[in-house]
Short mmCIF file of C-alpha atoms and ligand atoms in Angstrom, two decimals:
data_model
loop_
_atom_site.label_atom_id
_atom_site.label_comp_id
_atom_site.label_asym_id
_atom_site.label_seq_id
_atom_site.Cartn_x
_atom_site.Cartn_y
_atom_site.Cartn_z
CA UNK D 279 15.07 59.26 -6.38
CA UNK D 280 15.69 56.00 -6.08
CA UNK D 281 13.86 54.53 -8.74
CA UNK D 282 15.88 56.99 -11.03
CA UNK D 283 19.24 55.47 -9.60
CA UNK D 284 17.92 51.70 -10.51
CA UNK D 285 16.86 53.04 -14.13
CA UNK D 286 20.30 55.06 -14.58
CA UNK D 287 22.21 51.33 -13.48
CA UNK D 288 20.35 49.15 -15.32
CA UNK D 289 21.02 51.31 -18.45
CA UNK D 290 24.76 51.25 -18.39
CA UNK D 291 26.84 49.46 -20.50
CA UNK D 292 26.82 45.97 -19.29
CA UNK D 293 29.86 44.44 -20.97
CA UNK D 294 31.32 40.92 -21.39
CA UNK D 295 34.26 40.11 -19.39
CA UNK D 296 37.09 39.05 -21.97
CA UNK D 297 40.58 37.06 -20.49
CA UNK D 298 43.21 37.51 -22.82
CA UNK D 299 46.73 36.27 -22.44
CA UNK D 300 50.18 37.03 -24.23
CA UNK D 301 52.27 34.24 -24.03
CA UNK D 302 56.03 33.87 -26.32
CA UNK D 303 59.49 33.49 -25.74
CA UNK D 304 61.69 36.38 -23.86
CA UNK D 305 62.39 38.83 -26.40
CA UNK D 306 59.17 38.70 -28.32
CA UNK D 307 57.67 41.62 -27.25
CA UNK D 308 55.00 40.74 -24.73
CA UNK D 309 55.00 43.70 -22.38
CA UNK D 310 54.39 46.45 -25.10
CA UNK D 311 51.82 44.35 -26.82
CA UNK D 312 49.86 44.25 -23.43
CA UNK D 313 50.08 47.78 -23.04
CA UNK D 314 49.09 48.49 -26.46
CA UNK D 315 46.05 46.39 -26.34
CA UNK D 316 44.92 47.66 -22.56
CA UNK D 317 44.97 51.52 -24.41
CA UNK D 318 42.95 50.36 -27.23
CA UNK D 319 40.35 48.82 -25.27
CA UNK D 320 40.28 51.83 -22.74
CA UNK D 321 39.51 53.84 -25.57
CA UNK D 322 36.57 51.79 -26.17
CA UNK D 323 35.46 52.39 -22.62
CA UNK D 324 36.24 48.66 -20.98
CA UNK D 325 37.43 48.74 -17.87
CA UNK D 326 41.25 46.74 -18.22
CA UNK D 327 43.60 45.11 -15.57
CA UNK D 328 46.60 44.31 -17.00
CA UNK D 329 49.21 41.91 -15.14
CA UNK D 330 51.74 39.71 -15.42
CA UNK D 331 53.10 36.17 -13.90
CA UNK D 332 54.98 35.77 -11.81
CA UNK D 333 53.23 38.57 -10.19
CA UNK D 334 55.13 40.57 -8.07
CA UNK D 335 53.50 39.20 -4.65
CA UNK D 336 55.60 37.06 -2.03
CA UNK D 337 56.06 34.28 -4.34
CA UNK D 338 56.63 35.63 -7.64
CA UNK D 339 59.70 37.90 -5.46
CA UNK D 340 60.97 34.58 -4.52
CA UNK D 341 60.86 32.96 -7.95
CA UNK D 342 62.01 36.51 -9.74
CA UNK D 343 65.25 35.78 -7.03
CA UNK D 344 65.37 32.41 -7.53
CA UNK D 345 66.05 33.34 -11.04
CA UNK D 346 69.29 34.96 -10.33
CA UNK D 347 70.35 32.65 -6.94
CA UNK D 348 69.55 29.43 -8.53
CA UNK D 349 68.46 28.41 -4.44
CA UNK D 350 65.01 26.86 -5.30
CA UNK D 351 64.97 23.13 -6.67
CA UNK D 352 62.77 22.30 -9.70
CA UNK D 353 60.44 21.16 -8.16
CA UNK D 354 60.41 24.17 -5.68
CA UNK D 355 59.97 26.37 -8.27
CA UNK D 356 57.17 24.74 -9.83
CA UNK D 357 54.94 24.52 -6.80
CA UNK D 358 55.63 28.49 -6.16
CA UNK D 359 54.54 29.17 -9.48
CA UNK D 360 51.42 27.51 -8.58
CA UNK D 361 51.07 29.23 -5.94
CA UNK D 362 51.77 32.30 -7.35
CA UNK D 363 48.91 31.61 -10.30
CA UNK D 364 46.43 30.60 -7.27
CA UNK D 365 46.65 33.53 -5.29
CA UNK D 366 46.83 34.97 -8.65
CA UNK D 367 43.29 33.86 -9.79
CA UNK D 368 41.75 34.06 -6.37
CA UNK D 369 42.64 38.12 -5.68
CA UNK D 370 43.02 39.20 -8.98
CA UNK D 371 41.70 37.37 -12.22
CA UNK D 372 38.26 35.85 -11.04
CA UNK D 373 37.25 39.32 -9.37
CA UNK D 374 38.27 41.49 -12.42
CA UNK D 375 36.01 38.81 -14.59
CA UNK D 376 33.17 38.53 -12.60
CA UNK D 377 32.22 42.45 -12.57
CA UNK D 378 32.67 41.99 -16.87
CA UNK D 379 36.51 43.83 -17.15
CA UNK D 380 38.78 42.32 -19.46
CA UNK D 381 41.91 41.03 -17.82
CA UNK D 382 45.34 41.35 -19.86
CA UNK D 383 48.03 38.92 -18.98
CA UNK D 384 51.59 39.01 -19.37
CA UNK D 385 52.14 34.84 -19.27
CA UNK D 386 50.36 32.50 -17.83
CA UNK D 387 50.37 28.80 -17.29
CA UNK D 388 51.61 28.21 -20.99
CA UNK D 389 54.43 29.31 -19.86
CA UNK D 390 54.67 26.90 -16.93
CA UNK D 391 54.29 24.01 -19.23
CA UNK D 392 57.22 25.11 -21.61
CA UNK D 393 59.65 26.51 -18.52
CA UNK D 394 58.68 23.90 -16.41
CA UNK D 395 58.46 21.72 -19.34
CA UNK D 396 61.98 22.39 -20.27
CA UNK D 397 63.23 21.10 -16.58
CA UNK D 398 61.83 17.50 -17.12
CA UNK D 399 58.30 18.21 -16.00
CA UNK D 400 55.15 17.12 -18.27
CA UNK D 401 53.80 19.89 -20.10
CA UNK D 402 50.24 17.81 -19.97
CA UNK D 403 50.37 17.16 -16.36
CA UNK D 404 51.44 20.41 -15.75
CA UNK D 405 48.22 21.76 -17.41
CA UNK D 406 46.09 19.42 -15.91
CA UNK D 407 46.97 20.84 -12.62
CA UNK D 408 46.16 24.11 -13.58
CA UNK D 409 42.87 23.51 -15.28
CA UNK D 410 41.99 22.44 -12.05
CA UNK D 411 42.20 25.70 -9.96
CA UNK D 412 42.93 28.96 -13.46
CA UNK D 413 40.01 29.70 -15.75
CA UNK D 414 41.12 29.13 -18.74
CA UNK D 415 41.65 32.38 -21.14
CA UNK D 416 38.88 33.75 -23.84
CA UNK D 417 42.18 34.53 -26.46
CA UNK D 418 45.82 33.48 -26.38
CA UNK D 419 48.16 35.54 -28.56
CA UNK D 420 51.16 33.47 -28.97
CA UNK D 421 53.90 35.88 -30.13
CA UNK D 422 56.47 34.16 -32.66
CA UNK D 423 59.79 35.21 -33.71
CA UNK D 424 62.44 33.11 -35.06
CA UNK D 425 65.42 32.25 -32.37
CA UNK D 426 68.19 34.54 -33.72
CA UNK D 427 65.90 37.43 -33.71
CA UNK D 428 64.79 36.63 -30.21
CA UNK D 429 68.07 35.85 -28.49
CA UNK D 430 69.63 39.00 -30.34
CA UNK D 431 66.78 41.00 -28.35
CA UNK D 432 67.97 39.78 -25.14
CA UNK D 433 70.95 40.45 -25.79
CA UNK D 434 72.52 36.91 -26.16
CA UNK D 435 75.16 37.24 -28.92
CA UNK D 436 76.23 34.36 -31.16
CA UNK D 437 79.75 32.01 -28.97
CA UNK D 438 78.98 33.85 -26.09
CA UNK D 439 79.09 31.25 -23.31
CA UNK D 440 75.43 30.51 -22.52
CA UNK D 441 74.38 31.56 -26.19
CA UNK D 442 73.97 27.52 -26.78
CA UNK D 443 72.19 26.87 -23.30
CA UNK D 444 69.85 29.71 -23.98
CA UNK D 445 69.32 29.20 -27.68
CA UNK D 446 68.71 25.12 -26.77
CA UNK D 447 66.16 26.22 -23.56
CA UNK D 448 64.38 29.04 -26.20
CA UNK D 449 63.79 26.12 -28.83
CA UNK D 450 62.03 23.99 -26.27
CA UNK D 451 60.14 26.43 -25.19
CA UNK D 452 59.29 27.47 -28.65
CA UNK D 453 58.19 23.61 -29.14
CA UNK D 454 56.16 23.34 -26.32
CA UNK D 455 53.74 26.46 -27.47
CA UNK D 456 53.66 25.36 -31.12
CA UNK D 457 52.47 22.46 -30.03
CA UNK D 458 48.89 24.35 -28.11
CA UNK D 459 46.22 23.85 -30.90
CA UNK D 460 42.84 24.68 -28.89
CA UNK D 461 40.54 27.21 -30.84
CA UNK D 462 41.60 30.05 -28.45
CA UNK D 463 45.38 30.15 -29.41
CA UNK D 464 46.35 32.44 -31.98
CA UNK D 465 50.11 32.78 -33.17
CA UNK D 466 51.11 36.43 -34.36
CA UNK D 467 54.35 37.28 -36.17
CA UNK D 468 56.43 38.99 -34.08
CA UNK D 469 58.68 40.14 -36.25
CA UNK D 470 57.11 43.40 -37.24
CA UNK D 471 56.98 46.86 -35.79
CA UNK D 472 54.66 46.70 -32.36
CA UNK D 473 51.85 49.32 -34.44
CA UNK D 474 52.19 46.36 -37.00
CA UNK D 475 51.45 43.69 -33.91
CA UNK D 476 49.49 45.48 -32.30
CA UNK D 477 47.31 46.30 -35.79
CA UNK D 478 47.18 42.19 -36.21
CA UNK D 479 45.71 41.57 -32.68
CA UNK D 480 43.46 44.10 -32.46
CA UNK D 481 41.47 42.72 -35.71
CA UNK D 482 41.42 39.08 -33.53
CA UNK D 483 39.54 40.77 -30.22
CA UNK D 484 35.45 40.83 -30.74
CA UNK D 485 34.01 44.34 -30.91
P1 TYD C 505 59.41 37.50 -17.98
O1 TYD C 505 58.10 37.65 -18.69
O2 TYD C 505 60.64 37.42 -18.80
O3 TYD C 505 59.50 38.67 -16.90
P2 TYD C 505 60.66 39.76 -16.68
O4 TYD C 505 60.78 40.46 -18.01
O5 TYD C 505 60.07 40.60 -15.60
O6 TYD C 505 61.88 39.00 -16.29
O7 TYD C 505 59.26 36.22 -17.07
C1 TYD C 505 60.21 35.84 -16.16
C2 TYD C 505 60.64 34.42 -16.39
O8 TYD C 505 59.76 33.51 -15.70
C3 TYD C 505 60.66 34.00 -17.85
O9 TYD C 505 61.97 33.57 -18.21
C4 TYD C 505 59.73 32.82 -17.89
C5 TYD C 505 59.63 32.35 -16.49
N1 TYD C 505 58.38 31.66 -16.15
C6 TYD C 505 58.41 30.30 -15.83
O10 TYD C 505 59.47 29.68 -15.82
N2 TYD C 505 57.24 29.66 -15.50
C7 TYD C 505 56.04 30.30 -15.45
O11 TYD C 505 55.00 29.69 -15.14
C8 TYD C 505 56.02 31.71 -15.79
C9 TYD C 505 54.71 32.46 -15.74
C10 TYD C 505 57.21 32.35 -16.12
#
């Protein structure tokens, strides 16, 4: 009996653990994209974790009210996103890899360097930190759209009062991941139906 048990584990499917992370400005479309993908590669029997950052632990509920208090100081906020991401990695990410799943993110810490990156921090010293503690991802999908299109899904409208504050922090942002050239980034026009995204990132992810 037991020998039969070792044969019938040794013959499953032992899969590769893939980390792939969806990363854009608000309004591009992230969320569906993720949950698009995760069905796909359900279908093709991988286990998937999908989640997002800030997570919705004790510090990503801080930063998520932060958001709408403005309490926290830059630099605040910064060091609870990395705390966040830690905890992050630690329960979550490295687990999920090491038993060969493919994790699905919703942002990561691209997104640190152009958020944080817009508030006077160093988008290169702000990855350096994080290279030191979060694995860094098997694919990036970097979702593009052009600003209008973008702020009009948010629902900014043109002379509204923070239209230019949001429009100005969006470009930054925009700058700071068209700058990422390592081989794992790939940028995907966003401005298509999701099938039509989701069609252009599936042909990206190894069979
Ligand atoms: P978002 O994906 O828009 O989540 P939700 O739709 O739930 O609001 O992310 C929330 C905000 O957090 C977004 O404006 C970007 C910001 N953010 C940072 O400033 N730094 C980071 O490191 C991350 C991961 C997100």
């Amino acid at each position: 009996m037991r020998g039969l048990q070792v044969r019938v584990l040794l013959g499953a499917p032992n899969f590769h653990s893939m980390f792939i992370v969806f990363e854009g400005i608000d309004g591009t479309g992230k969320s569906t994209q993720v949950g698009l993908l995760a069905e796909t590669l359900r279908a093709r029997g991988r286990e998937v974790i999908t989640s997002k950052e800030p997570t919705d632990g004790p510090h990503g509920t801080r930063l998520r009210q932060s958001a709408e208090t403005g309490r926290l100081s830059s630099q605040e906020e910064l060091d609870l996103f990395h705390r966040d991401r830690k905890e992050h990695v630690e329960t979550l990410i490295k687990p999920a890899l090491a038993r060969g799943a493919v994790v699905i993110l919703d942002r990561y810490f691209f997104s640190t360097m152009a958020y944080q990156g817009i508030r006077g921090f160093d988008p290169a010293e702000i990855r350096r930190i994080n290279e030191e503690f979060a694995p860094l991802p098997d694919l990036v999908f970097i979702l593009e759209l052009d600003l209008d299109t973008a702020l009009s899904r948010i629902g900014v409208r043109d002379g509204q009062a923070n239209e230019f504050e949001q429009r100005d922090a969006l470009q930054k942002c925009h700058d700071v991941f068209a700058s990422l050239d390592d081989d794992f980034i790939h940028r995907i026009d966003a401005d298509q139906t999701p099938e039509e995204v989701h069609e252009a990132i599936v042909k990206l992810i190894p069979e």
